Amino acid sequence: QVQLVESGGGLVQAGGSLRLSCAASRIIFSRNIMGWYRQAPGEQRELVATITPGGTTNYADSVKGRFTISRDNANNMVYLQMNSLKPEDAAVYYCNARTWSATGALDAWGQGTLVTVSS
């Protein structure tokens, strides 16, 4: 069973930075698109950023230019560097691993890490 463990969340003032980390295990890391999603209270979970095994990235418009996703394929790690944080970035951030089987996409999720941004 895939295991994803996030860390790095916390309380930060608006304009500050945080770096989230996700450690993946029991996974063929190189076959997975890795991503970060977030969910604020009362809201649906939304995509923040994804990165392919080859390093191609995709970002939500709301975080472009402020957040950077990266991965370390040798150590099964994925990161999210968050700069210029805004109060609206506050949410639980989830690490995601996606691969495909004959029947479709297979998603694994971490337990989430809380990011709080004070104004």
mmCIF file of C-alpha atoms in Angstrom:
data_model
loop_
_atom_site.group_PDB
_atom_site.id
_atom_site.type_symbol
_atom_site.label_atom_id
_atom_site.label_comp_id
_atom_site.label_asym_id
_atom_site.label_seq_id
_atom_site.Cartn_x
_atom_site.Cartn_y
_atom_site.Cartn_z
ATOM 1 C CA GLN A 1 0.000 0.000 0.000
ATOM 2 C CA VAL A 2 1.319 3.404 -1.018
ATOM 3 C CA GLN A 3 2.313 5.647 1.850
ATOM 4 C CA LEU A 4 2.611 9.417 1.553
ATOM 5 C CA VAL A 5 3.676 11.476 4.550
ATOM 6 C CA GLU A 6 3.534 15.268 4.420
ATOM 7 C CA SER A 7 5.408 17.659 6.648
ATOM 8 C CA GLY A 8 6.277 21.329 6.806
ATOM 9 C CA GLY A 9 2.942 22.944 7.462
ATOM 10 C CA GLY A 10 2.470 25.572 10.123
ATOM 11 C CA LEU A 11 1.560 29.140 10.892
ATOM 12 C CA VAL A 12 3.081 31.917 8.836
ATOM 13 C CA GLN A 13 2.382 35.592 8.365
ATOM 14 C CA ALA A 14 1.079 36.857 5.064
ATOM 15 C CA GLY A 15 3.994 37.422 2.730
ATOM 16 C CA GLY A 16 6.015 34.672 4.341
ATOM 17 C CA SER A 17 7.197 31.326 3.034
ATOM 18 C CA LEU A 18 6.835 27.665 3.839
ATOM 19 C CA ARG A 19 8.244 24.520 2.293
ATOM 20 C CA LEU A 20 6.130 21.398 2.332
ATOM 21 C CA SER A 21 7.664 17.970 1.937
ATOM 22 C CA CYS A 22 6.126 14.643 1.041
ATOM 23 C CA ALA A 23 7.903 11.346 1.559
ATOM 24 C CA ALA A 24 6.604 8.505 -0.578
ATOM 25 C CA SER A 25 7.109 4.822 0.146
ATOM 26 C CA ARG A 26 5.838 1.514 -1.186
ATOM 27 C CA ILE A 27 5.600 3.142 -4.587
ATOM 28 C CA ILE A 28 7.328 3.031 -7.937
ATOM 29 C CA PHE A 29 7.993 6.733 -7.681
ATOM 30 C CA SER A 30 9.187 7.150 -11.227
ATOM 31 C CA ARG A 31 5.839 5.972 -12.568
ATOM 32 C CA ASN A 32 3.796 8.504 -10.674
ATOM 33 C CA ILE A 33 2.756 12.037 -11.343
ATOM 34 C CA MET A 34 3.106 13.728 -7.984
ATOM 35 C CA GLY A 35 0.953 16.600 -6.905
ATOM 36 C CA TRP A 36 -0.157 18.906 -4.161
ATOM 37 C CA TYR A 37 -3.786 19.672 -3.531
ATOM 38 C CA ARG A 38 -5.411 21.777 -0.856
ATOM 39 C CA GLN A 39 -8.720 21.999 0.892
ATOM 40 C CA ALA A 40 -9.938 24.956 2.868
ATOM 41 C CA PRO A 41 -12.823 24.637 5.352
ATOM 42 C CA GLY A 42 -16.113 24.371 3.536
ATOM 43 C CA GLU A 43 -14.415 24.161 0.166
ATOM 44 C CA GLN A 44 -13.687 21.366 -2.277
ATOM 45 C CA ARG A 45 -10.223 19.964 -2.617
ATOM 46 C CA GLU A 46 -8.402 21.763 -5.409
ATOM 47 C CA LEU A 47 -5.287 21.239 -7.435
ATOM 48 C CA VAL A 48 -2.275 23.327 -6.455
ATOM 49 C CA ALA A 49 0.503 21.859 -8.577
ATOM 50 C CA THR A 50 1.640 18.676 -10.251
ATOM 51 C CA ILE A 51 4.949 17.384 -11.546
ATOM 52 C CA THR A 52 5.589 14.506 -13.916
ATOM 53 C CA PRO A 53 8.415 12.003 -13.499
ATOM 54 C CA GLY A 54 10.337 13.974 -16.110
ATOM 55 C CA GLY A 55 9.855 17.264 -14.294
ATOM 56 C CA THR A 56 7.067 18.916 -16.265
ATOM 57 C CA THR A 57 5.058 21.100 -13.922
ATOM 58 C CA ASN A 58 1.543 22.452 -13.856
ATOM 59 C CA TYR A 59 0.157 25.063 -11.467
ATOM 60 C CA ALA A 60 -3.170 26.485 -10.497
ATOM 61 C CA ASP A 61 -3.470 30.051 -11.715
ATOM 62 C CA SER A 62 -3.823 31.258 -8.145
ATOM 63 C CA VAL A 63 -0.322 30.092 -7.197
ATOM 64 C CA LYS A 64 1.649 30.659 -10.390
ATOM 65 C CA GLY A 65 4.761 32.686 -9.747
ATOM 66 C CA ARG A 66 4.573 32.107 -5.986
ATOM 67 C CA PHE A 67 4.719 28.328 -5.527
ATOM 68 C CA THR A 68 7.245 25.879 -6.915
ATOM 69 C CA ILE A 69 6.833 22.114 -6.998
ATOM 70 C CA SER A 70 9.858 19.857 -7.284
ATOM 71 C CA ARG A 71 10.713 16.220 -6.861
ATOM 72 C CA ASP A 72 13.705 14.115 -5.934
ATOM 73 C CA ASN A 73 13.290 10.826 -7.762
ATOM 74 C CA ALA A 74 16.297 9.262 -6.070
ATOM 75 C CA ASN A 75 14.797 9.731 -2.628
ATOM 76 C CA ASN A 76 11.070 9.502 -3.389
ATOM 77 C CA MET A 77 10.414 13.040 -2.224
ATOM 78 C CA VAL A 78 8.245 15.837 -3.547
ATOM 79 C CA TYR A 79 8.315 19.417 -2.329
ATOM 80 C CA LEU A 80 6.208 22.527 -2.515
ATOM 81 C CA GLN A 81 7.977 25.818 -1.939
ATOM 82 C CA MET A 82 5.391 28.446 -1.113
ATOM 83 C CA ASN A 83 6.400 32.100 -1.204
ATOM 84 C CA SER A 84 4.443 35.311 -0.798
ATOM 85 C CA LEU A 85 1.744 33.452 1.068
ATOM 86 C CA LYS A 86 -1.691 34.989 1.277
ATOM 87 C CA PRO A 87 -4.503 34.371 3.771
ATOM 88 C CA GLU A 88 -6.428 32.638 1.004
ATOM 89 C CA ASP A 89 -3.658 30.031 0.764
ATOM 90 C CA ALA A 90 -4.609 28.721 4.197
ATOM 91 C CA ALA A 91 -5.791 25.127 3.896
ATOM 92 C CA VAL A 92 -4.895 21.540 4.538
ATOM 93 C CA TYR A 93 -2.382 20.552 1.887
ATOM 94 C CA TYR A 94 -2.388 17.011 0.606
ATOM 95 C CA CYS A 95 0.264 15.124 -1.287
ATOM 96 C CA ASN A 96 -0.992 13.007 -4.172
ATOM 97 C CA ALA A 97 0.526 10.243 -6.240
ATOM 98 C CA ARG A 98 -1.169 9.227 -9.449
ATOM 99 C CA THR A 99 -0.418 6.361 -11.748
ATOM 100 C CA TRP A 100 -2.461 4.400 -14.218
ATOM 101 C CA SER A 101 -3.624 0.833 -14.427
ATOM 102 C CA ALA A 102 -5.577 -0.957 -17.110
ATOM 103 C CA THR A 103 -8.769 0.273 -15.482
ATOM 104 C CA GLY A 104 -7.811 3.897 -15.091
ATOM 105 C CA ALA A 105 -6.102 6.343 -12.754
ATOM 106 C CA LEU A 106 -4.982 5.227 -9.336
ATOM 107 C CA ASP A 107 -4.659 7.919 -6.680
ATOM 108 C CA ALA A 108 -2.972 7.787 -3.318
ATOM 109 C CA TRP A 109 -3.212 10.545 -0.718
ATOM 110 C CA GLY A 110 -1.323 11.618 2.320
ATOM 111 C CA GLN A 111 -2.957 12.596 5.586
ATOM 112 C CA GLY A 112 -2.496 16.308 4.952
ATOM 113 C CA THR A 113 -0.572 19.107 6.596
ATOM 114 C CA LEU A 114 -2.196 22.311 7.811
ATOM 115 C CA VAL A 115 -1.054 25.680 6.533
ATOM 116 C CA THR A 116 -2.333 28.735 8.362
ATOM 117 C CA VAL A 117 -1.635 32.234 7.071
ATOM 118 C CA SER A 118 -2.240 35.192 9.328
ATOM 119 C CA SER A 119 -3.030 38.584 7.870
#
